[in-house]
């Protein structure tokens, strides 16, 4: 026979809610006495459907609900659970835990992706140039990448913070379906970005290792702070009374991560951790294609700007025209940096060396710079500079050499040999030498690359673009190397310098990279931004070995001490909760703002006392939305 009773759940009587017993009479009965007495009467009734009248007290007057605005915002934004009855402190399902793992993985990928593009600013123009070589159209791809990365990283970070708040507040994780689509879309976008960059710009990943020579000490401190903060959540999970294999695994992984971070500085190679008196003079700055951030690359104006902003030397890319005139251009064609598509529309895809000098000199080499703004610097230029840029033409080698001779500056020439079917294939070498003599520059001021024609070059300095061993360098009699910063390590630099081999590194556009090479002792760097590097009077940071060791060891000790303190505190707090007795729980109710843990213990105690009375075959269910306790007998309810 069905037995059903509905009882209003009363947190406490009004006399007890005010913190005192009834005056002038019997003491105020406890909630347990009232509930248990009522249930005892129900058990003694005949086995028939009985409905016990609800108490006459107004529950709205007896119970004071606090407005948990912060908790509502957290659960509302994360899982669209804005109302109190929609929230739950039950364990999160495995499916929601999987979504949390996906969210965390997306955050870590985005963190790595953001760091990559932060340090890759040194090579943004090279990235756009690589895209141009693949697609044939020049466009600044860094702007949409940076915009989408900023939006995605902010979104995923915000969701992760909300998820961590859920865990710390004991709320059940339940990611809203809209956010699930957002997380998946962000994750797929980042993965496709990794694949695309690896295809177009795969060599650039090495800049991560290069940048760690500068950022590793700071990343170490940041990692320690993060892992120390996470210890609060880890400790709260693993110090529970119940034990599981997963808890042991979480604790083991956390300890391994903490130990790895503490010992990570043993693997660091940071050139700027050195004594100040050992620091060498700053590297000589070479204007790579002039100052291409201030004027179109490989033009007279660009080289002039480089010398005005402190460049000690100039670097240029040399191509031989069909009539034997050496001129300056980086690309194999004239499409990107001139208006050849308008002047010679049928020849825009032809090699630049297939034009004669008259045709080349008739092309405009400035409009593309104003239209594409490759370095985002056009708006900072004056109206007079923009007017001059709009009328620039391609620079010949003799013009650049004469400019360098007047400034008593040296030059570095990257010669591009003509193809075998070119009319000047056999005479290009003499064409170049004749141009040097015509310009009137001292041969000691000219460095020639590559060094494949060493036997024919007399009186000129030569440099190699190959990374060779010290033994090979000695065998070939090389005295200078010009290498990309990704191809040379700190040990390579020290080995070259120890054997009196001059080292030039390119491209160096950011102060942090310039500082690393300065501390490494590099004699010269080739830069697209001489105006930026000239404003770096000293390495961005420099620290002695003793100072860094003190900071490293102190940070490790403080982190370990704080983590141990958090674990002990969490253990003490959980143990205190487990030792609550009925009187302590009920007395704590007089506090106007009870803690979440005490509220949980109250609920558990009420249900445990009622279950002891009802027996194993009787069930009690709570409906928070209407303040009712439903009792069912025999597994049935209504």
Coordinates of C-alpha atoms in Angstrom, one line a residue:
X1 CA 0.0 0.0 0.0
X2 CA 1.3 3.4 -1.0
X3 CA 2.4 5.6 1.8
X4 CA 3.3 9.2 0.9
X5 CA 4.0 12.3 3.0
X6 CA 5.2 15.7 2.0
X7 CA 6.9 17.8 4.7
X8 CA 8.1 21.4 4.4
X9 CA 11.8 21.6 4.9
X10 CA 12.4 24.1 7.6
X11 CA 16.1 25.1 8.0
X12 CA 15.3 26.3 11.5
X13 CA 12.5 27.7 13.6
X14 CA 12.2 31.5 13.9
X15 CA 13.4 31.5 17.5
X16 CA 16.5 29.5 16.5
X17 CA 17.1 31.7 13.4
X18 CA 17.2 34.7 15.8
X19 CA 19.9 32.9 17.8
X20 CA 18.0 32.4 21.1
X21 CA 15.6 29.9 22.7
X22 CA 11.9 30.6 23.4
X23 CA 11.6 33.0 26.4
X24 CA 9.6 32.0 29.4
X25 CA 8.7 28.5 28.3
X26 CA 10.1 25.3 26.9
X27 CA 13.4 25.5 25.0
X28 CA 13.1 25.8 21.2
X29 CA 13.0 22.3 19.7
X30 CA 15.6 21.4 17.1
X31 CA 14.8 20.7 13.5
X32 CA 15.8 17.1 13.9
X33 CA 13.4 16.6 16.8
X34 CA 10.5 18.0 14.8
X35 CA 11.2 16.0 11.6
X36 CA 11.9 12.8 13.5
X37 CA 8.8 13.1 15.7
X38 CA 6.7 13.7 12.6
X39 CA 8.1 10.7 10.8
X40 CA 7.6 8.5 13.9
X41 CA 3.9 9.4 13.9
X42 CA 3.7 8.6 10.2
X43 CA 5.3 5.1 10.8
X44 CA 2.7 4.3 13.4
X45 CA -0.2 5.1 11.1
X46 CA -2.1 2.3 9.3
X47 CA -0.6 1.4 5.9
X48 CA -2.9 3.6 3.9
X49 CA -2.4 6.7 1.8
X50 CA -2.1 9.5 4.3
X51 CA -1.3 13.1 3.8
X52 CA 0.2 15.0 6.7
X53 CA -0.7 18.6 6.7
X54 CA 2.1 21.0 6.2
X55 CA 3.3 23.0 9.2
X56 CA 1.6 26.3 9.6
X57 CA 4.9 28.3 9.6
X58 CA 5.6 30.4 6.5
X59 CA 8.9 29.0 5.2
X60 CA 9.6 32.3 3.5
X61 CA 9.7 33.9 6.9
X62 CA 11.8 31.2 8.5
X63 CA 14.4 30.7 5.7
X64 CA 16.7 33.6 4.6
X65 CA 18.2 32.9 1.1
X66 CA 21.3 34.9 0.3
X67 CA 21.6 36.3 -3.2
X68 CA 24.7 34.7 -4.6
X69 CA 25.3 37.0 -7.5
X70 CA 28.8 35.9 -8.2
X71 CA 27.9 32.2 -8.2
X72 CA 24.9 33.0 -10.5
X73 CA 27.2 34.8 -12.9
X74 CA 29.7 31.9 -12.9
X75 CA 27.2 29.1 -13.5
X76 CA 25.1 31.3 -15.8
X77 CA 27.8 32.3 -18.2
X78 CA 29.5 28.9 -18.2
X79 CA 26.5 26.6 -18.3
X80 CA 23.4 28.8 -18.7
X81 CA 22.4 27.9 -15.1
X82 CA 21.1 31.2 -13.8
X83 CA 18.6 30.0 -11.2
X84 CA 19.4 28.4 -7.8
X85 CA 17.5 25.2 -8.5
X86 CA 19.5 24.6 -11.7
X87 CA 22.8 24.4 -9.9
X88 CA 24.2 21.2 -8.4
X89 CA 27.1 20.3 -6.1
X90 CA 27.2 16.7 -7.4
X91 CA 30.2 15.2 -9.0
X92 CA 30.7 16.2 -12.7
X93 CA 29.9 13.6 -15.3
X94 CA 32.7 12.0 -17.2
X95 CA 31.4 13.7 -20.4
X96 CA 31.7 17.1 -18.7
X97 CA 35.2 16.2 -17.4
X98 CA 36.1 15.4 -21.0
X99 CA 35.0 18.8 -22.1
X100 CA 37.1 20.4 -19.4
X101 CA 40.1 18.5 -20.7
X102 CA 39.3 19.7 -24.2
X103 CA 39.0 23.3 -22.9
X104 CA 42.3 23.0 -21.1
X105 CA 44.0 21.5 -24.1
X106 CA 42.7 24.4 -26.3
X107 CA 44.0 26.9 -23.8
X108 CA 47.5 25.3 -23.8
X109 CA 47.6 25.2 -27.6
X110 CA 46.5 28.8 -27.8
X111 CA 49.1 29.8 -25.2
X112 CA 51.8 28.2 -27.3
X113 CA 50.4 29.7 -30.5
X114 CA 50.2 33.2 -29.0
X115 CA 53.7 33.0 -27.7
X116 CA 54.9 31.9 -31.1
X117 CA 53.4 34.9 -32.8
X118 CA 54.7 37.2 -30.1
X119 CA 58.3 36.3 -30.7
X120 CA 57.8 35.9 -34.5
X121 CA 57.2 39.6 -34.8
X122 CA 60.9 39.7 -35.7
X123 CA 60.0 38.0 -39.0
X124 CA 56.5 39.3 -39.9
X125 CA 57.6 40.7 -43.2
X126 CA 59.4 37.4 -44.1
X127 CA 56.1 35.6 -43.3
X128 CA 54.2 37.8 -45.7
X129 CA 56.9 37.3 -48.3
X130 CA 56.6 33.5 -47.9
X131 CA 52.9 33.7 -48.4
X132 CA 53.4 35.9 -51.5
X133 CA 55.8 33.3 -53.0
X134 CA 53.1 30.6 -52.4
X135 CA 50.1 32.5 -53.6
X136 CA 51.5 35.1 -56.0
X137 CA 49.5 37.9 -54.3
X138 CA 50.9 40.2 -51.7
X139 CA 48.7 40.7 -48.6
X140 CA 49.4 41.2 -44.9
X141 CA 48.3 37.9 -43.4
X142 CA 49.5 38.8 -39.9
X143 CA 46.6 41.1 -39.2
X144 CA 43.8 38.5 -39.4
X145 CA 46.0 36.0 -37.6
X146 CA 46.7 38.3 -34.7
X147 CA 43.1 39.4 -34.5
X148 CA 41.7 35.9 -34.4
X149 CA 44.4 34.8 -32.0
X150 CA 43.5 37.6 -29.6
X151 CA 39.8 36.9 -29.7
X152 CA 40.2 33.1 -29.4
X153 CA 42.7 33.3 -26.6
X154 CA 40.5 35.8 -24.6
X155 CA 37.4 33.6 -25.1
X156 CA 39.1 30.3 -24.1
X157 CA 40.9 31.9 -21.2
X158 CA 37.6 33.3 -19.9
X159 CA 35.9 29.9 -20.1
X160 CA 38.8 28.2 -18.3
X161 CA 38.7 30.7 -15.5
X162 CA 34.9 30.1 -15.1
X163 CA 35.6 26.3 -15.1
X164 CA 38.2 26.7 -12.3
X165 CA 35.7 28.8 -10.3
X166 CA 33.2 26.0 -10.7
X167 CA 35.7 23.6 -9.3
X168 CA 36.8 25.8 -6.4
X169 CA 33.1 26.6 -5.5
X170 CA 32.2 22.9 -5.6
X171 CA 29.7 23.4 -8.5
X172 CA 29.0 20.7 -11.1
X173 CA 30.7 21.4 -14.5
X174 CA 28.1 21.7 -17.2
X175 CA 29.4 23.6 -20.3
X176 CA 26.7 25.2 -22.3
X177 CA 26.3 23.7 -25.8
X178 CA 27.0 27.1 -27.5
X179 CA 30.3 27.2 -25.7
X180 CA 31.0 23.6 -26.8
X181 CA 30.7 24.6 -30.4
X182 CA 32.9 27.7 -29.7
X183 CA 35.6 25.6 -28.1
X184 CA 35.6 23.1 -30.9
X185 CA 35.7 25.8 -33.6
X186 CA 38.6 27.5 -31.8
X187 CA 40.4 24.2 -31.5
X188 CA 40.0 23.3 -35.1
X189 CA 41.1 26.8 -36.2
X190 CA 44.3 26.6 -34.2
X191 CA 45.1 23.1 -35.5
X192 CA 44.6 24.2 -39.1
X193 CA 46.8 27.2 -38.3
X194 CA 49.6 25.0 -37.1
X195 CA 49.3 22.9 -40.2
X196 CA 49.4 26.0 -42.5
X197 CA 52.3 27.6 -40.8
X198 CA 54.2 24.4 -40.9
X199 CA 53.6 24.1 -44.6
X200 CA 54.4 27.7 -45.5
X201 CA 56.9 28.8 -42.8
X202 CA 58.0 25.6 -41.1
X203 CA 61.6 26.8 -40.3
X204 CA 60.2 29.5 -38.1
X205 CA 59.3 27.1 -35.3
X206 CA 63.0 27.3 -34.3
X207 CA 62.5 30.8 -33.1
X208 CA 60.8 29.3 -30.0
X209 CA 64.1 27.7 -28.9
X210 CA 65.9 30.9 -29.7
X211 CA 63.5 33.1 -27.7
X212 CA 63.8 30.8 -24.7
X213 CA 67.4 32.1 -24.3
X214 CA 65.8 35.4 -23.4
X215 CA 62.5 34.5 -21.8
X216 CA 63.3 31.2 -19.9
X217 CA 64.0 32.8 -16.5
X218 CA 60.8 34.7 -16.6
X219 CA 58.7 31.8 -17.9
X220 CA 60.2 29.7 -15.0
X221 CA 58.9 32.2 -12.4
X222 CA 55.5 32.4 -14.2
X223 CA 55.3 28.6 -14.3
X224 CA 56.0 28.4 -10.6
X225 CA 53.3 30.9 -9.7
X226 CA 50.8 29.1 -11.8
X227 CA 51.6 25.6 -10.5
X228 CA 51.5 27.0 -6.9
X229 CA 48.1 28.5 -7.4
X230 CA 46.7 25.3 -9.0
X231 CA 47.8 23.4 -5.8
X232 CA 44.7 24.7 -4.0
X233 CA 42.5 22.8 -6.4
X234 CA 44.7 19.7 -6.5
X235 CA 45.0 19.6 -2.7
X236 CA 41.2 20.0 -2.3
X237 CA 40.8 16.9 -4.5
X238 CA 43.4 14.5 -3.3
X239 CA 43.1 15.0 0.5
X240 CA 39.5 13.7 0.6
X241 CA 38.8 10.9 3.0
X242 CA 38.0 8.5 0.1
X243 CA 41.0 7.3 -2.0
X244 CA 41.1 6.3 -5.6
X245 CA 43.7 5.5 -8.2
X246 CA 42.8 8.6 -10.1
X247 CA 43.6 10.8 -7.1
X248 CA 47.0 9.1 -6.8
X249 CA 47.6 9.7 -10.5
X250 CA 46.7 13.4 -10.2
X251 CA 48.9 13.9 -7.2
X252 CA 51.8 12.1 -8.9
X253 CA 51.5 14.2 -12.1
X254 CA 51.4 17.4 -10.0
X255 CA 54.5 16.5 -8.0
X256 CA 56.4 15.6 -11.2
X257 CA 55.4 18.9 -12.9
X258 CA 56.5 20.9 -9.8
X259 CA 59.8 19.1 -9.6
X260 CA 60.4 19.6 -13.3
X261 CA 59.8 23.3 -13.0
X262 CA 62.1 23.6 -9.9
X263 CA 65.0 21.9 -11.8
X264 CA 64.3 23.4 -15.2
X265 CA 66.9 26.2 -14.9
X266 CA 69.6 23.5 -15.0
X267 CA 68.9 23.2 -18.7
X268 CA 68.8 26.9 -19.5
X269 CA 71.3 28.6 -21.8
X270 CA 70.9 32.3 -21.4
X271 CA 73.7 34.4 -22.8
X272 CA 72.5 37.5 -20.7
X273 CA 73.2 35.6 -17.5
X274 CA 76.8 36.9 -17.3
X275 CA 79.0 39.3 -15.4
X276 CA 78.8 42.9 -16.6
X277 CA 82.5 43.4 -17.0
X278 CA 82.6 40.6 -19.6
X279 CA 80.0 42.3 -21.9
X280 CA 81.5 43.2 -25.3
X281 CA 80.6 46.4 -27.3
X282 CA 77.3 46.4 -29.1
X283 CA 77.1 44.7 -32.5
X284 CA 77.5 46.8 -35.6
X285 CA 74.1 47.5 -37.2
X286 CA 73.8 46.8 -40.9
X287 CA 70.9 48.3 -42.8
X288 CA 69.3 45.2 -44.5
X289 CA 68.0 46.6 -47.8
X290 CA 68.3 50.0 -46.2
X291 CA 65.6 50.9 -43.7
X292 CA 62.6 49.2 -45.3
X293 CA 60.3 50.2 -42.4
X294 CA 60.8 53.8 -43.3
X295 CA 61.1 53.7 -47.1
X296 CA 60.7 51.0 -49.9
X297 CA 63.4 48.4 -49.6
X298 CA 66.5 48.6 -51.9
X299 CA 65.9 52.3 -52.9
X300 CA 68.1 55.3 -52.4
X301 CA 65.8 56.7 -49.9
X302 CA 65.8 53.5 -47.9
X303 CA 69.6 53.4 -47.7
X304 CA 69.7 57.1 -46.8
X305 CA 67.3 56.6 -44.0
X306 CA 69.4 53.7 -42.7
X307 CA 72.5 55.9 -42.5
X308 CA 70.6 58.7 -40.8
X309 CA 69.3 56.3 -38.1
X310 CA 72.7 55.0 -37.1
X311 CA 73.4 52.1 -39.4
X312 CA 77.2 51.5 -39.7
X313 CA 76.9 49.5 -42.9
X314 CA 74.5 48.7 -45.8
X315 CA 73.3 45.4 -47.2
X316 CA 71.7 44.9 -50.7
X317 CA 70.5 42.1 -53.0
X318 CA 72.2 42.5 -56.5
X319 CA 70.8 41.3 -59.8
X320 CA 72.3 41.8 -63.3
X321 CA 70.1 43.2 -66.0
X322 CA 70.1 41.9 -69.6
X323 CA 72.4 44.7 -70.7
X324 CA 74.9 44.2 -67.8
X325 CA 73.8 46.8 -65.3
X326 CA 73.7 45.6 -61.6
X327 CA 70.6 46.8 -59.8
X328 CA 69.0 46.1 -56.4
X329 CA 65.9 43.9 -55.9
X330 CA 65.0 41.1 -53.5
X331 CA 62.5 39.2 -55.6
X332 CA 63.0 37.2 -58.8
X333 CA 60.3 39.3 -60.5
X334 CA 59.2 42.9 -60.5
X335 CA 55.6 42.3 -59.6
X336 CA 55.6 42.9 -55.9
X337 CA 57.7 46.1 -55.6
X338 CA 57.0 47.9 -58.9
X339 CA 54.1 48.8 -61.3
X340 CA 55.4 46.4 -64.0
X341 CA 51.8 45.0 -64.3
X342 CA 50.7 48.4 -65.6
X343 CA 53.7 49.4 -67.7
X344 CA 54.5 45.9 -69.1
X345 CA 51.4 43.8 -68.5
X346 CA 52.5 41.0 -70.7
X347 CA 55.9 40.6 -68.9
X348 CA 54.9 40.9 -65.2
X349 CA 55.8 37.3 -64.5
X350 CA 59.2 37.4 -66.3
X351 CA 62.5 37.3 -64.4
X352 CA 63.7 40.8 -63.3
X353 CA 67.0 40.0 -64.9
X354 CA 65.3 39.7 -68.4
X355 CA 64.7 43.5 -68.5
X356 CA 67.2 46.1 -69.6
X357 CA 68.1 49.0 -67.4
X358 CA 66.1 51.6 -69.3
X359 CA 62.9 49.5 -68.8
X360 CA 63.7 48.8 -65.1
X361 CA 64.5 52.5 -64.4
X362 CA 61.1 53.5 -65.9
X363 CA 59.1 51.6 -63.3
X364 CA 57.7 53.1 -60.1
X365 CA 59.2 51.5 -57.0
X366 CA 57.3 53.5 -54.3
X367 CA 53.5 53.1 -54.8
X368 CA 53.5 49.5 -53.6
X369 CA 54.9 50.6 -50.3
X370 CA 52.3 53.2 -49.7
X371 CA 49.5 50.9 -50.7
X372 CA 50.5 47.7 -48.9
X373 CA 52.2 49.3 -45.9
X374 CA 54.2 46.2 -45.2
X375 CA 55.5 47.3 -41.8
X376 CA 52.5 49.4 -40.6
X377 CA 54.6 52.5 -40.7
X378 CA 53.2 54.6 -43.6
X379 CA 50.8 56.6 -41.3
X380 CA 53.7 57.8 -39.2
X381 CA 55.5 59.3 -42.3
X382 CA 55.1 62.9 -43.1
X383 CA 53.3 64.1 -46.2
X384 CA 56.6 65.2 -47.7
X385 CA 58.1 61.7 -47.2
X386 CA 55.0 60.0 -48.8
X387 CA 55.3 62.3 -51.8
X388 CA 58.9 61.4 -52.3
X389 CA 58.2 57.7 -51.9
X390 CA 55.5 57.9 -54.5
X391 CA 58.1 59.0 -57.1
X392 CA 60.9 56.5 -56.3
X393 CA 62.5 54.2 -58.9
X394 CA 64.6 51.1 -58.6
X395 CA 68.2 51.8 -57.3
X396 CA 71.2 50.7 -59.2
X397 CA 74.3 49.3 -57.5
X398 CA 76.4 52.2 -58.4
X399 CA 74.0 54.7 -56.8
X400 CA 74.1 52.7 -53.5
X401 CA 77.9 52.4 -53.5
X402 CA 78.4 56.1 -54.1
X403 CA 76.1 56.8 -51.2
X404 CA 78.1 54.5 -49.0
X405 CA 81.4 56.0 -50.1
X406 CA 80.2 59.5 -49.2
X407 CA 79.2 58.3 -45.8
X408 CA 82.4 56.3 -45.4
X409 CA 80.2 53.2 -44.8
X410 CA 80.9 49.6 -45.7
X411 CA 78.6 47.4 -47.7
X412 CA 77.5 43.8 -47.9
X413 CA 76.5 42.5 -51.3
X414 CA 74.4 39.4 -51.9
X415 CA 75.1 38.7 -55.6
X416 CA 72.5 36.7 -57.5
X417 CA 74.2 35.0 -60.5
X418 CA 72.4 35.0 -63.8
X419 CA 71.0 31.8 -65.2
X420 CA 73.1 30.0 -67.9
X421 CA 70.8 31.2 -70.7
X422 CA 71.2 34.9 -69.6
X423 CA 73.2 37.1 -72.0
X424 CA 75.5 38.2 -69.2
X425 CA 76.1 34.8 -67.7
X426 CA 79.9 34.9 -68.6
X427 CA 80.5 38.5 -67.9
X428 CA 78.4 39.2 -64.8
X429 CA 81.5 39.1 -62.6
X430 CA 83.3 41.7 -64.6
X431 CA 80.2 43.8 -64.8
X432 CA 80.1 43.9 -61.0
X433 CA 83.8 44.7 -60.5
X434 CA 83.5 47.5 -63.1
X435 CA 80.6 49.0 -61.1
X436 CA 82.7 48.9 -57.9
X437 CA 85.5 50.8 -59.6
X438 CA 83.1 53.3 -61.1
X439 CA 81.5 54.0 -57.7
X440 CA 84.9 54.9 -56.3
X441 CA 84.4 52.9 -53.0
X442 CA 87.4 51.3 -51.3
X443 CA 87.6 47.5 -51.9
X444 CA 88.2 47.0 -48.1
X445 CA 84.7 48.4 -47.5
X446 CA 83.0 45.8 -49.7
X447 CA 82.1 42.3 -48.5
X448 CA 81.0 39.9 -51.2
X449 CA 78.6 37.0 -50.9
X450 CA 78.6 34.1 -51.7
X451 CA 82.3 33.0 -51.6
X452 CA 82.1 30.6 -54.6
X453 CA 84.3 32.8 -56.7
X454 CA 87.1 33.2 -54.2
X455 CA 89.8 32.6 -56.7
X456 CA 88.6 35.4 -58.9
X457 CA 88.0 38.0 -56.2
X458 CA 91.1 40.0 -55.4
X459 CA 91.2 42.6 -52.7
X460 CA 87.5 42.2 -51.7
X461 CA 86.3 40.6 -48.4
X462 CA 84.2 37.5 -48.9
X463 CA 81.7 35.9 -46.6
X464 CA 79.9 32.6 -46.7
X465 CA 76.2 32.0 -46.1
X466 CA 76.8 28.3 -45.2
X467 CA 77.1 27.0 -41.7
X468 CA 80.5 25.2 -41.8
X469 CA 82.5 23.5 -39.1
X470 CA 85.6 25.2 -37.7
X471 CA 87.8 22.6 -39.5
X472 CA 86.2 23.4 -42.9
X473 CA 86.5 27.1 -42.3
X474 CA 90.2 26.8 -41.6
X475 CA 90.6 24.6 -44.7
X476 CA 88.9 27.1 -47.0
X477 CA 90.5 30.2 -45.3
X478 CA 87.2 31.8 -44.5
X479 CA 87.3 34.8 -42.2
X480 CA 83.6 35.8 -42.1
X481 CA 80.2 34.1 -42.0
X482 CA 76.8 35.6 -42.5
X483 CA 74.0 33.3 -41.1
X484 CA 70.4 33.4 -40.2
X485 CA 69.8 33.5 -36.5
X486 CA 68.0 30.2 -36.6
X487 CA 71.0 28.4 -38.1
X488 CA 73.5 29.5 -35.4
X489 CA 73.6 28.7 -31.7
X490 CA 75.4 30.2 -28.8
X491 CA 78.1 27.5 -28.9
X492 CA 78.6 28.0 -32.6
X493 CA 79.1 31.7 -32.1
X494 CA 81.7 31.1 -29.4
X495 CA 83.5 28.6 -31.5
X496 CA 83.7 31.0 -34.5
X497 CA 84.9 33.9 -32.4
X498 CA 87.5 31.8 -30.8
X499 CA 88.9 31.0 -34.3
X500 CA 88.9 34.7 -35.3
X501 CA 85.9 34.3 -37.6
X502 CA 83.7 37.3 -37.9
X503 CA 80.0 36.6 -37.5
X504 CA 77.0 38.5 -38.9
X505 CA 73.5 37.4 -38.0
X506 CA 70.3 38.3 -39.8
X507 CA 67.5 39.4 -39.6
X508 CA 67.5 41.1 -36.2
X509 CA 64.6 43.5 -35.8
X510 CA 63.5 43.1 -32.1
X511 CA 65.4 44.4 -29.1
X512 CA 65.2 41.0 -27.3
X513 CA 67.0 39.2 -30.1
X514 CA 69.5 42.0 -30.4
X515 CA 70.2 41.7 -26.7
X516 CA 70.8 37.9 -26.9
X517 CA 73.3 38.4 -29.7
X518 CA 75.0 41.3 -27.9
X519 CA 75.5 39.2 -24.8
X520 CA 76.8 36.3 -27.1
X521 CA 79.5 38.6 -28.5
X522 CA 78.3 38.8 -32.1
X523 CA 80.2 41.5 -33.9
X524 CA 77.5 42.6 -36.3
X525 CA 73.8 42.1 -37.1
X526 CA 71.8 42.8 -40.3
X527 CA 68.4 44.5 -39.5
X528 CA 65.3 45.8 -41.2
X529 CA 64.9 48.2 -38.3
X530 CA 68.2 50.0 -37.6
X531 CA 66.1 52.9 -36.2
X532 CA 64.8 50.5 -33.5
X533 CA 68.0 48.8 -32.5
X534 CA 69.9 52.1 -32.3
X535 CA 67.6 53.0 -29.3
X536 CA 68.9 50.0 -27.4
X537 CA 71.8 51.4 -25.4
X538 CA 72.2 48.3 -23.2
X539 CA 70.8 44.7 -23.3
X540 CA 67.2 44.6 -22.2
X541 CA 68.2 42.6 -19.1
X542 CA 71.6 41.4 -17.8
X543 CA 72.1 39.4 -14.6
X544 CA 75.1 37.8 -12.9
X545 CA 75.2 34.1 -12.2
X546 CA 75.1 34.6 -8.5
X547 CA 72.0 36.9 -8.6
X548 CA 70.1 34.5 -10.9
X549 CA 71.0 31.4 -8.8
X550 CA 69.7 33.3 -5.7
X551 CA 66.4 34.2 -7.5
X552 CA 66.0 30.6 -8.9
X553 CA 66.6 28.8 -5.6
X554 CA 64.5 31.3 -3.5
X555 CA 61.6 31.0 -5.9
X556 CA 61.7 27.2 -5.8
X557 CA 61.8 27.1 -2.0
X558 CA 59.0 29.6 -1.6
X559 CA 56.9 27.7 -4.1
X560 CA 57.4 24.3 -2.4
X561 CA 56.7 25.9 1.0
X562 CA 53.5 27.4 -0.1
X563 CA 52.4 24.2 -1.8
X564 CA 53.0 22.2 1.3
X565 CA 51.2 24.8 3.4
X566 CA 48.2 24.6 1.1
X567 CA 48.1 20.8 1.3
X568 CA 48.3 20.9 5.1
X569 CA 45.6 23.5 5.3
X570 CA 43.3 21.7 3.0
X571 CA 43.8 18.5 5.0
X572 CA 43.0 20.3 8.2
X573 CA 39.9 21.9 6.7
X574 CA 38.5 18.7 5.3
X575 CA 39.2 16.9 8.6
X576 CA 37.4 19.6 10.5
X577 CA 34.3 19.2 8.2
X578 CA 34.3 15.5 8.7
X579 CA 34.3 15.9 12.5
X580 CA 31.2 18.1 12.7
X581 CA 28.5 16.9 15.1
X582 CA 24.8 17.8 15.1
X583 CA 25.1 20.5 17.8
X584 CA 28.0 22.2 16.0
X585 CA 26.2 22.2 12.7
X586 CA 23.0 23.6 14.2
X587 CA 24.8 26.2 16.2
X588 CA 26.6 27.4 13.1
X589 CA 23.2 28.2 11.6
X590 CA 23.0 31.3 13.7
X591 CA 25.8 32.8 11.5
X592 CA 24.2 35.1 8.9
X593 CA 26.6 34.0 6.1
X594 CA 27.3 30.3 6.6
X595 CA 30.1 28.7 4.6
X596 CA 29.3 26.4 1.7
X597 CA 31.0 23.5 3.4
X598 CA 28.9 23.8 6.5
X599 CA 25.7 24.0 4.4
X600 CA 26.7 20.8 2.6
X601 CA 27.3 19.1 6.0
X602 CA 23.9 20.2 7.2
X603 CA 22.2 18.6 4.2
X604 CA 24.2 15.4 4.6
X605 CA 23.4 15.2 8.3
X606 CA 19.6 15.7 7.8
X607 CA 19.5 13.0 5.1
X608 CA 21.6 10.6 7.2
X609 CA 19.3 11.0 10.3
X610 CA 16.2 10.6 8.2
X611 CA 17.5 7.5 6.4
X612 CA 18.3 5.9 9.7
X613 CA 14.6 6.2 10.7
X614 CA 13.0 5.4 7.4
X615 CA 15.0 2.2 6.8
X616 CA 16.8 0.9 3.7
X617 CA 13.6 0.4 1.6
X618 CA 12.4 4.0 2.0
X619 CA 13.6 6.9 0.0
X620 CA 13.7 10.6 0.6
X621 CA 14.1 13.2 -2.1
X622 CA 14.5 16.9 -1.9
X623 CA 13.0 19.4 -4.4
X624 CA 14.9 22.7 -3.8
X625 CA 12.7 24.5 -6.2
X626 CA 9.6 24.3 -4.0
X627 CA 11.1 23.7 -0.6
X628 CA 9.5 20.2 -0.2
X629 CA 10.9 16.9 1.1
X630 CA 9.2 13.9 -0.6
X631 CA 9.0 10.6 1.2
X632 CA 8.2 7.4 -0.5
X633 CA 7.8 3.9 0.8
X634 CA 8.4 0.7 -1.0
X635 CA 10.2 2.4 -3.9
X636 CA 7.0 4.3 -5.0
X637 CA 6.4 8.0 -4.9
X638 CA 3.7 10.4 -6.0

